[in-house]
mmCIF file of C-alpha atoms in Angstrom:
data_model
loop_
_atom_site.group_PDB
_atom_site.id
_atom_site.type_symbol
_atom_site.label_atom_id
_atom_site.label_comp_id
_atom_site.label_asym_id
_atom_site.label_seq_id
_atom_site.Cartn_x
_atom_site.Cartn_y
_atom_site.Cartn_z
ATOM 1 C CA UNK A 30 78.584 102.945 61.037
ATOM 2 C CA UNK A 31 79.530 104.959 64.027
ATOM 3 C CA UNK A 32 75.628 105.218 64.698
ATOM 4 C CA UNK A 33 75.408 101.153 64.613
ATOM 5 C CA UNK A 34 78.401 101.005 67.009
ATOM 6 C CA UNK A 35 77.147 103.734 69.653
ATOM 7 C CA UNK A 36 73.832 102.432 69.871
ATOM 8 C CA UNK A 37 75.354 98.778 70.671
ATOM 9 C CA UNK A 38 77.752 99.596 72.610
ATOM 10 C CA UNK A 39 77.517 97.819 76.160
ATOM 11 C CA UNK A 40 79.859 100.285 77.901
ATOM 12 C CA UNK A 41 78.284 103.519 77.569
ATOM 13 C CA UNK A 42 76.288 104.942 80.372
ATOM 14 C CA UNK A 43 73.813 107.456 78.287
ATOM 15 C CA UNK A 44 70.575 107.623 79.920
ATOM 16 C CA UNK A 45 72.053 106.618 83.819
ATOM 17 C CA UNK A 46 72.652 108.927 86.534
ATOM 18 C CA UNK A 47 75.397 108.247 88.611
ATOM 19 C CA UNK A 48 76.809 109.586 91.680
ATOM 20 C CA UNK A 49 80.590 109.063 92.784
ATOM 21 C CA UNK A 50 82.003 110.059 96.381
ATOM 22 C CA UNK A 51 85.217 111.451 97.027
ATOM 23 C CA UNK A 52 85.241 113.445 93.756
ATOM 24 C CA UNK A 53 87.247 116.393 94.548
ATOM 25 C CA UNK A 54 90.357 114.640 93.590
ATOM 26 C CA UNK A 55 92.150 112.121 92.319
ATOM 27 C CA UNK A 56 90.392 108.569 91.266
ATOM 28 C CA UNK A 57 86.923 110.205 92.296
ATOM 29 C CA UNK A 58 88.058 113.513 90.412
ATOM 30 C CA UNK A 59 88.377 110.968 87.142
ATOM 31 C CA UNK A 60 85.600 108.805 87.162
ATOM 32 C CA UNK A 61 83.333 111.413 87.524
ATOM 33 C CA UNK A 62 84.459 112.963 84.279
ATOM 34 C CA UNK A 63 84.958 109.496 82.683
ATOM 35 C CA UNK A 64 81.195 108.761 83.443
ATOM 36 C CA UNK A 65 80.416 112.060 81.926
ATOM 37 C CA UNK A 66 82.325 111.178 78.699
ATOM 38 C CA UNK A 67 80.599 107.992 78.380
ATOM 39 C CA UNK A 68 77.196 109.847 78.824
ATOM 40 C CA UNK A 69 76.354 110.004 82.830
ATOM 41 C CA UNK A 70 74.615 112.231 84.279
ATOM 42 C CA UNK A 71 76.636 112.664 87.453
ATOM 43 C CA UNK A 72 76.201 113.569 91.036
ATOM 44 C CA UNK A 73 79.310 114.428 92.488
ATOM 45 C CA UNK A 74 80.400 114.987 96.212
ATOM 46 C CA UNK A 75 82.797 116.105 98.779
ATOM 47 C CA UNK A 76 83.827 118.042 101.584
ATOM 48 C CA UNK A 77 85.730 120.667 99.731
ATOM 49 C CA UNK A 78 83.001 122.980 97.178
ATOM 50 C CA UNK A 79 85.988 124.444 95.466
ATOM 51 C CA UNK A 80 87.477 121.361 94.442
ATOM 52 C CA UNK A 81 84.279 119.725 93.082
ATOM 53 C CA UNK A 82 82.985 123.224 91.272
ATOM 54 C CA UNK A 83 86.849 122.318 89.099
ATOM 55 C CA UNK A 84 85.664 118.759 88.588
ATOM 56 C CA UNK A 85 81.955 120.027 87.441
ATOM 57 C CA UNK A 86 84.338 122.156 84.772
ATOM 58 C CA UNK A 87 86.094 119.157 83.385
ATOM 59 C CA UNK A 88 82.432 117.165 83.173
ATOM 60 C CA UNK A 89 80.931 116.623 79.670
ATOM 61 C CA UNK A 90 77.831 116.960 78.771
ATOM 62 C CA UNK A 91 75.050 119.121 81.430
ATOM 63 C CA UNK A 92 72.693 118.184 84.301
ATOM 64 C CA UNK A 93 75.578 117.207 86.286
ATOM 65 C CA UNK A 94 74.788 118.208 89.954
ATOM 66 C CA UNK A 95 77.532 119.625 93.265
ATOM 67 C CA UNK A 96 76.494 117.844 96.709
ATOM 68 C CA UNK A 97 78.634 119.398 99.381
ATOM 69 C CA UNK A 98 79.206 116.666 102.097
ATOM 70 C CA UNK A 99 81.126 115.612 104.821
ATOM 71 C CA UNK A 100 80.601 111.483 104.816
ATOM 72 C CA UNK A 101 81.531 111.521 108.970
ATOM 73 C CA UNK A 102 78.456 113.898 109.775
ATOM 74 C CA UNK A 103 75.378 111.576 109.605
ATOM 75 C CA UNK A 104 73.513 114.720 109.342
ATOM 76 C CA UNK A 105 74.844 115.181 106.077
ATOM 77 C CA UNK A 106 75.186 111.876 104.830
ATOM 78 C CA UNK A 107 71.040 112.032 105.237
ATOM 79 C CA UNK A 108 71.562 115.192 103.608
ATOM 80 C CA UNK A 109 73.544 114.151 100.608
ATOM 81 C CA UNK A 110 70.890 111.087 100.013
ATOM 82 C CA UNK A 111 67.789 113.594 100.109
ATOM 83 C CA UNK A 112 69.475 115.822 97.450
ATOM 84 C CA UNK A 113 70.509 112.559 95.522
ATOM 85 C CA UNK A 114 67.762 111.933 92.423
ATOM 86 C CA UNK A 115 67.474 108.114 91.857
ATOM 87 C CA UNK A 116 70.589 106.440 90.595
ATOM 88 C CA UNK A 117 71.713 103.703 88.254
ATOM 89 C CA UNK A 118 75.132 103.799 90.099
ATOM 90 C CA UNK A 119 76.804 104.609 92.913
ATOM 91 C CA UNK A 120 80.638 104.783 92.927
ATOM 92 C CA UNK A 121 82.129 105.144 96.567
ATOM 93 C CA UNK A 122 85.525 106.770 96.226
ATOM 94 C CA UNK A 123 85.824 108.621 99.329
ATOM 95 C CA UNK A 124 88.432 108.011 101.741
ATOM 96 C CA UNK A 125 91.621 108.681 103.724
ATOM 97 C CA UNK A 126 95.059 107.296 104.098
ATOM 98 C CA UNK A 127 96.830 106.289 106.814
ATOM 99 C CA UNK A 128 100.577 105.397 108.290
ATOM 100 C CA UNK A 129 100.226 104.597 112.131
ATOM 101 C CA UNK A 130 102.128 102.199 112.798
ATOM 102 C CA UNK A 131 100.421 99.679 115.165
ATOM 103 C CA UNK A 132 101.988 100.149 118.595
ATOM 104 C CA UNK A 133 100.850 103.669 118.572
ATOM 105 C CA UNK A 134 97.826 103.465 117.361
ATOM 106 C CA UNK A 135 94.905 104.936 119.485
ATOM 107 C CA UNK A 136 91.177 104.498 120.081
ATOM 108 C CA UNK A 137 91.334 108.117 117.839
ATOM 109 C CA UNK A 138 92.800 106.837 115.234
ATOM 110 C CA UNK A 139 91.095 103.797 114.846
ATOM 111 C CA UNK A 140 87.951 105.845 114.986
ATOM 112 C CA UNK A 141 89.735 108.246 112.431
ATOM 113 C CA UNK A 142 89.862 105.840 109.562
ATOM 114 C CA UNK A 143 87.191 103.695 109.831
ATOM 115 C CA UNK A 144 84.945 106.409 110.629
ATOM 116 C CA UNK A 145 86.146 107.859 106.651
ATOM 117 C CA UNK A 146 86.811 104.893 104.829
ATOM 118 C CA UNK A 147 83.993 102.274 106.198
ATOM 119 C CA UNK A 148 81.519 103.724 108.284
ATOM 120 C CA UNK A 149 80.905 106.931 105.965
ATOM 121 C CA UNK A 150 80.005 104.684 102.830
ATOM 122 C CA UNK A 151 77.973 101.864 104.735
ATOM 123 C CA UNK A 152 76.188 105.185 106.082
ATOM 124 C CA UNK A 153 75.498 106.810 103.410
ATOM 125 C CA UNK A 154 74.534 102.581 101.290
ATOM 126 C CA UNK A 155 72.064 102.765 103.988
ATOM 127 C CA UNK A 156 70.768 106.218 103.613
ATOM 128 C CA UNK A 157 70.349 106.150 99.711
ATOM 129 C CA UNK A 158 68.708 102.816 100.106
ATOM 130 C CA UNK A 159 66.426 103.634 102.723
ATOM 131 C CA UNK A 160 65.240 106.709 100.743
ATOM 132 C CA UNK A 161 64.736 104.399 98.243
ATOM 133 C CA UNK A 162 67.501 106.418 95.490
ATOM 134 C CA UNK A 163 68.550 103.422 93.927
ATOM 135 C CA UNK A 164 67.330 101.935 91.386
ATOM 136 C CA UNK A 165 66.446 97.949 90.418
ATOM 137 C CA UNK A 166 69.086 96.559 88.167
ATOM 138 C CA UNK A 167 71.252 99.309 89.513
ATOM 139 C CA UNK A 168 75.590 99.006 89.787
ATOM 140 C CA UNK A 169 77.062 99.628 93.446
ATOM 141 C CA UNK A 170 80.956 100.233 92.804
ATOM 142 C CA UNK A 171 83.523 100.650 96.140
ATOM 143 C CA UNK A 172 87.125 101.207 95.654
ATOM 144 C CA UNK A 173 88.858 99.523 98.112
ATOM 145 C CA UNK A 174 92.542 98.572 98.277
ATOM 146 C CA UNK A 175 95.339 95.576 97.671
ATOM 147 C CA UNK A 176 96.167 96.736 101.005
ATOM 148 C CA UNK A 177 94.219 94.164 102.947
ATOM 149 C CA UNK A 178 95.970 91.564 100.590
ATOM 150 C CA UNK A 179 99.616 92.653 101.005
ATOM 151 C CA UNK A 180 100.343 94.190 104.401
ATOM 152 C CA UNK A 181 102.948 96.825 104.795
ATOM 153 C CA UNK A 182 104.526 98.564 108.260
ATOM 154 C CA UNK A 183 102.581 101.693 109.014
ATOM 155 C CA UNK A 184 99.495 100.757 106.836
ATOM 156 C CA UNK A 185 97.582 98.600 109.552
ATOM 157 C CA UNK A 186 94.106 100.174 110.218
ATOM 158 C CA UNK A 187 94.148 101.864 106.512
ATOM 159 C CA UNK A 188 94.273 97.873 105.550
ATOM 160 C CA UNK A 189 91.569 97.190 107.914
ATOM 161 C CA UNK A 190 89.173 100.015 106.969
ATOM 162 C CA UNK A 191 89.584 98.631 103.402
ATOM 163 C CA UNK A 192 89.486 94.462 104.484
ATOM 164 C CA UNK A 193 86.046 95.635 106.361
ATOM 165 C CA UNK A 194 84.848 97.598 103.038
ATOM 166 C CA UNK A 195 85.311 94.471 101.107
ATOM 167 C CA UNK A 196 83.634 92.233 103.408
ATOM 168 C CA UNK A 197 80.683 94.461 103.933
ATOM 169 C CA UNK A 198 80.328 94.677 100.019
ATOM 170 C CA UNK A 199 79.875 90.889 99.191
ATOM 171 C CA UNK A 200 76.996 90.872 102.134
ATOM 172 C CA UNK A 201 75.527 93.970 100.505
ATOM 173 C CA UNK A 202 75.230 92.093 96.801
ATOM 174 C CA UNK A 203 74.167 89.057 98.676
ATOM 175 C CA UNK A 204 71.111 91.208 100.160
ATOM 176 C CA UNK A 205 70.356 93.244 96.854
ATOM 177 C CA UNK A 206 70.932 90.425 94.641
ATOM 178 C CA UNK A 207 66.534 89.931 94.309
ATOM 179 C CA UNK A 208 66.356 94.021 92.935
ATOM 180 C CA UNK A 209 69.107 92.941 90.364
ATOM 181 C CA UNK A 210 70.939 95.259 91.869
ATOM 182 C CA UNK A 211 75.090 94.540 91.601
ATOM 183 C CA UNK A 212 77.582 95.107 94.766
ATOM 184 C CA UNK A 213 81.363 94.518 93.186
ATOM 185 C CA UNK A 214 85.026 95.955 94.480
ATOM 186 C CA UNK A 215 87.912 97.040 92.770
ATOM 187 C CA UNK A 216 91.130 97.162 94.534
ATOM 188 C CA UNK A 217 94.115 99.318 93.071
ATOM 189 C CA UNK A 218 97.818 98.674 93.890
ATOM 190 C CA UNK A 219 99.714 102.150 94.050
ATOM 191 C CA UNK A 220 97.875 104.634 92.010
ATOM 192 C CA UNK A 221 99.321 107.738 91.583
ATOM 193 C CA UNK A 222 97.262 110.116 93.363
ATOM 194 C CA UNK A 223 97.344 113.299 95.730
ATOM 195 C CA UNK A 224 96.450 111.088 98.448
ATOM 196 C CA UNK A 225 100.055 108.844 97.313
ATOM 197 C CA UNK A 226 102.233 111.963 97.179
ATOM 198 C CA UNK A 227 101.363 113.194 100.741
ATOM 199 C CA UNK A 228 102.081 110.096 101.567
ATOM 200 C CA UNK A 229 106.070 109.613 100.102
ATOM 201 C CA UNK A 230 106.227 112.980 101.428
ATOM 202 C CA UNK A 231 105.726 111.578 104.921
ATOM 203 C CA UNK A 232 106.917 108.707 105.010
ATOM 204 C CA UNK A 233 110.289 109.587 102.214
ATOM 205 C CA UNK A 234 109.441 106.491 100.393
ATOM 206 C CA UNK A 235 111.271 106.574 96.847
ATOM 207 C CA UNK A 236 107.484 105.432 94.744
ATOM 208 C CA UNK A 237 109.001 106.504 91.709
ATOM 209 C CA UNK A 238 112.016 103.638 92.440
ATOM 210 C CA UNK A 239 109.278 101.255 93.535
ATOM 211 C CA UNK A 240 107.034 101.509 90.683
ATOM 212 C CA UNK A 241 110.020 100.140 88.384
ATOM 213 C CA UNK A 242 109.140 96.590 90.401
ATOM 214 C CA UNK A 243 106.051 96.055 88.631
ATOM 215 C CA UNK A 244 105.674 94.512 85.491
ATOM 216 C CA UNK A 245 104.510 96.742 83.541
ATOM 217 C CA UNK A 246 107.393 99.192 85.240
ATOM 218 C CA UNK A 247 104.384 101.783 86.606
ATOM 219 C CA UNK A 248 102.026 102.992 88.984
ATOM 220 C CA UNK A 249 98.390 103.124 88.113
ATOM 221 C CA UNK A 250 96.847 106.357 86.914
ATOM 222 C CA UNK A 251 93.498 107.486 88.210
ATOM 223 C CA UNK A 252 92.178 107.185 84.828
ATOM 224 C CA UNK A 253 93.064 103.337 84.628
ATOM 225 C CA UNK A 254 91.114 102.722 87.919
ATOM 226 C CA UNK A 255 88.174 104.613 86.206
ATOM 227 C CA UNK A 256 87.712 102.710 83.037
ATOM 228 C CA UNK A 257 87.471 99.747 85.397
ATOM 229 C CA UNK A 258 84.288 101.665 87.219
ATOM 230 C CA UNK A 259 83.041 102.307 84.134
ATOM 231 C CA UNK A 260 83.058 98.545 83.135
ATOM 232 C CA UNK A 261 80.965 98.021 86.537
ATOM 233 C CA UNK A 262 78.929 100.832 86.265
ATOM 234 C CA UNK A 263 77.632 99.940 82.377
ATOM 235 C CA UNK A 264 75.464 97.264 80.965
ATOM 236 C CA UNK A 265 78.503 95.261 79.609
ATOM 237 C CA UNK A 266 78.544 93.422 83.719
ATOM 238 C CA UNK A 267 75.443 92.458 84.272
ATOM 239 C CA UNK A 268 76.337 89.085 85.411
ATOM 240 C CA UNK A 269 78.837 89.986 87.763
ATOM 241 C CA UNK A 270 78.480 90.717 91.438
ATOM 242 C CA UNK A 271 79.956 90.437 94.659
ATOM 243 C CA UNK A 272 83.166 90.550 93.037
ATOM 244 C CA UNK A 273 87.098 92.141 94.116
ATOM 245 C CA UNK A 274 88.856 92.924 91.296
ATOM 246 C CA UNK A 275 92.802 93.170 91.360
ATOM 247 C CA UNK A 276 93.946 96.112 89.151
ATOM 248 C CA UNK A 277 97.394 96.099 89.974
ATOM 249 C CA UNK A 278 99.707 96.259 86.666
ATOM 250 C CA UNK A 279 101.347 92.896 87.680
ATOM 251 C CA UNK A 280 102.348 94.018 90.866
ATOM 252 C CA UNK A 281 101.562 93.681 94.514
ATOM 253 C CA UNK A 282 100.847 96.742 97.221
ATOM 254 C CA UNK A 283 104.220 96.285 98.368
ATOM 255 C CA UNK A 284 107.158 98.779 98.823
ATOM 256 C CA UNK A 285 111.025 98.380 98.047
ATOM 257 C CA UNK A 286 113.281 99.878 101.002
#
């Protein structure tokens, strides 16, 4: 019986090779070794070698692959694409935060952020498709934000980098949709992440008071965002594309003072 329900099961992704960005830590960190659980081989990447050698020890399963690279150095975004085998995913995870608040923002930090959270993955789309690494009938999976959605103070151009993410991605499926080849969004609320508690530590933000707002009285876990790539990433949505999915846990992206 277990046989009969492995072999038809529509979300396992035995047999594909997937690669996820920004997989050093948090949301990246866990969908890399979600993938893996559910039978990936997967290409992970980063800046930071130490960081993804501890993912590659929590990955299941072997063939999984390091790709050191730093997504604003074109040179090794062409890098990263040439090492890349051919995929049946992509997951674009990596990115940066941000709490400038508007009236001091400058042409450097403008530059800052989009450069890591729109220019580095449209790079590196380009790159990997260009080089001809992914596959017909392939899943293309970017983690954007509520952000764009819900505007808070201090969270302007990370909200922009994110809006220009999403609209980029329903072109991209638009463009890919004759390979069968699927373009979709997901876009967390607060998750809690490394990235989140740098940022109550800046800005002294009381999460752990906020996240009794939401419905289901929580933040999101990295693992909850995952399961959602996985959904994208596997046979089970095949007929979806060019789609933003909330995964907020009845909340907005909004803070209480």
């Amino acid at each position: 019986m277990s046989w009969f329900i492995d072999t038809f099961n529509p979300f396992r992704l035995r047999g594909k090779t997937v690669l996820v960005t920004g997989a050093s830590s948090g949301i990246g960190r866990e969908t890399a070794v979600i993938c893996s659980k559910m039978g990936a081989t997967v290409i992970i990447s980063a800046r930071n070698a130490e960081m993804l050698a501890d993912t590659l020890n929590r990955l299941d399963g072997m063939g999984h692959k390091i790709i050191v690279a730093d997504l604003s150095d074109e040179s090794q975004i062409d890098n990263l694409a040439i090492e890349t085998p051919e995929l049946d995913g992509i997951v674009h995870c990596a990115g940066i935060g941000d709490r400038t608040m508007l009236k001091m923002a400058r042409k450097k930090d403008i530059e800052r952020v989009m450069k890591a959270n729109f220019d580095g993955p449209v790079l590196l789309q380009r790159a990997l498709l260009k080089k001809k690494k992914v596959k017909s009938s392939s899943s293309i999976v970017f983690i954007a934000s509520r952000a764009p959605f819900a505007p808070t103070p201090g969270n302007g151009l990370y909200a922009a980098s994110k809006g220009a993410l999403i609209a980029y991605a329903k072109v991209l499926g638009l463009e890919l949709a004759n390979q069968l080849i699927r373009v979709n969004c997901i876009c967390p609320a607060m998750v809690w992440t490394e990235l989140v508690q740098r940022d109550a530590e800046l800005t002294g933000a009381d999460y752990h008071e906020a996240e009794k707002s939401y419905p289901l009285k929580r933040y999101g876990k990295p693992e909850d965002i995952a399961n959602l790539v996985v959904y994208l990433l596997s046979d089970a949505s095949t007929w979806m594309t060019g789609s933003c999915i909330d995964i907020t846990g009845g909340g907005e992206f909004t803070l209480k003072a």
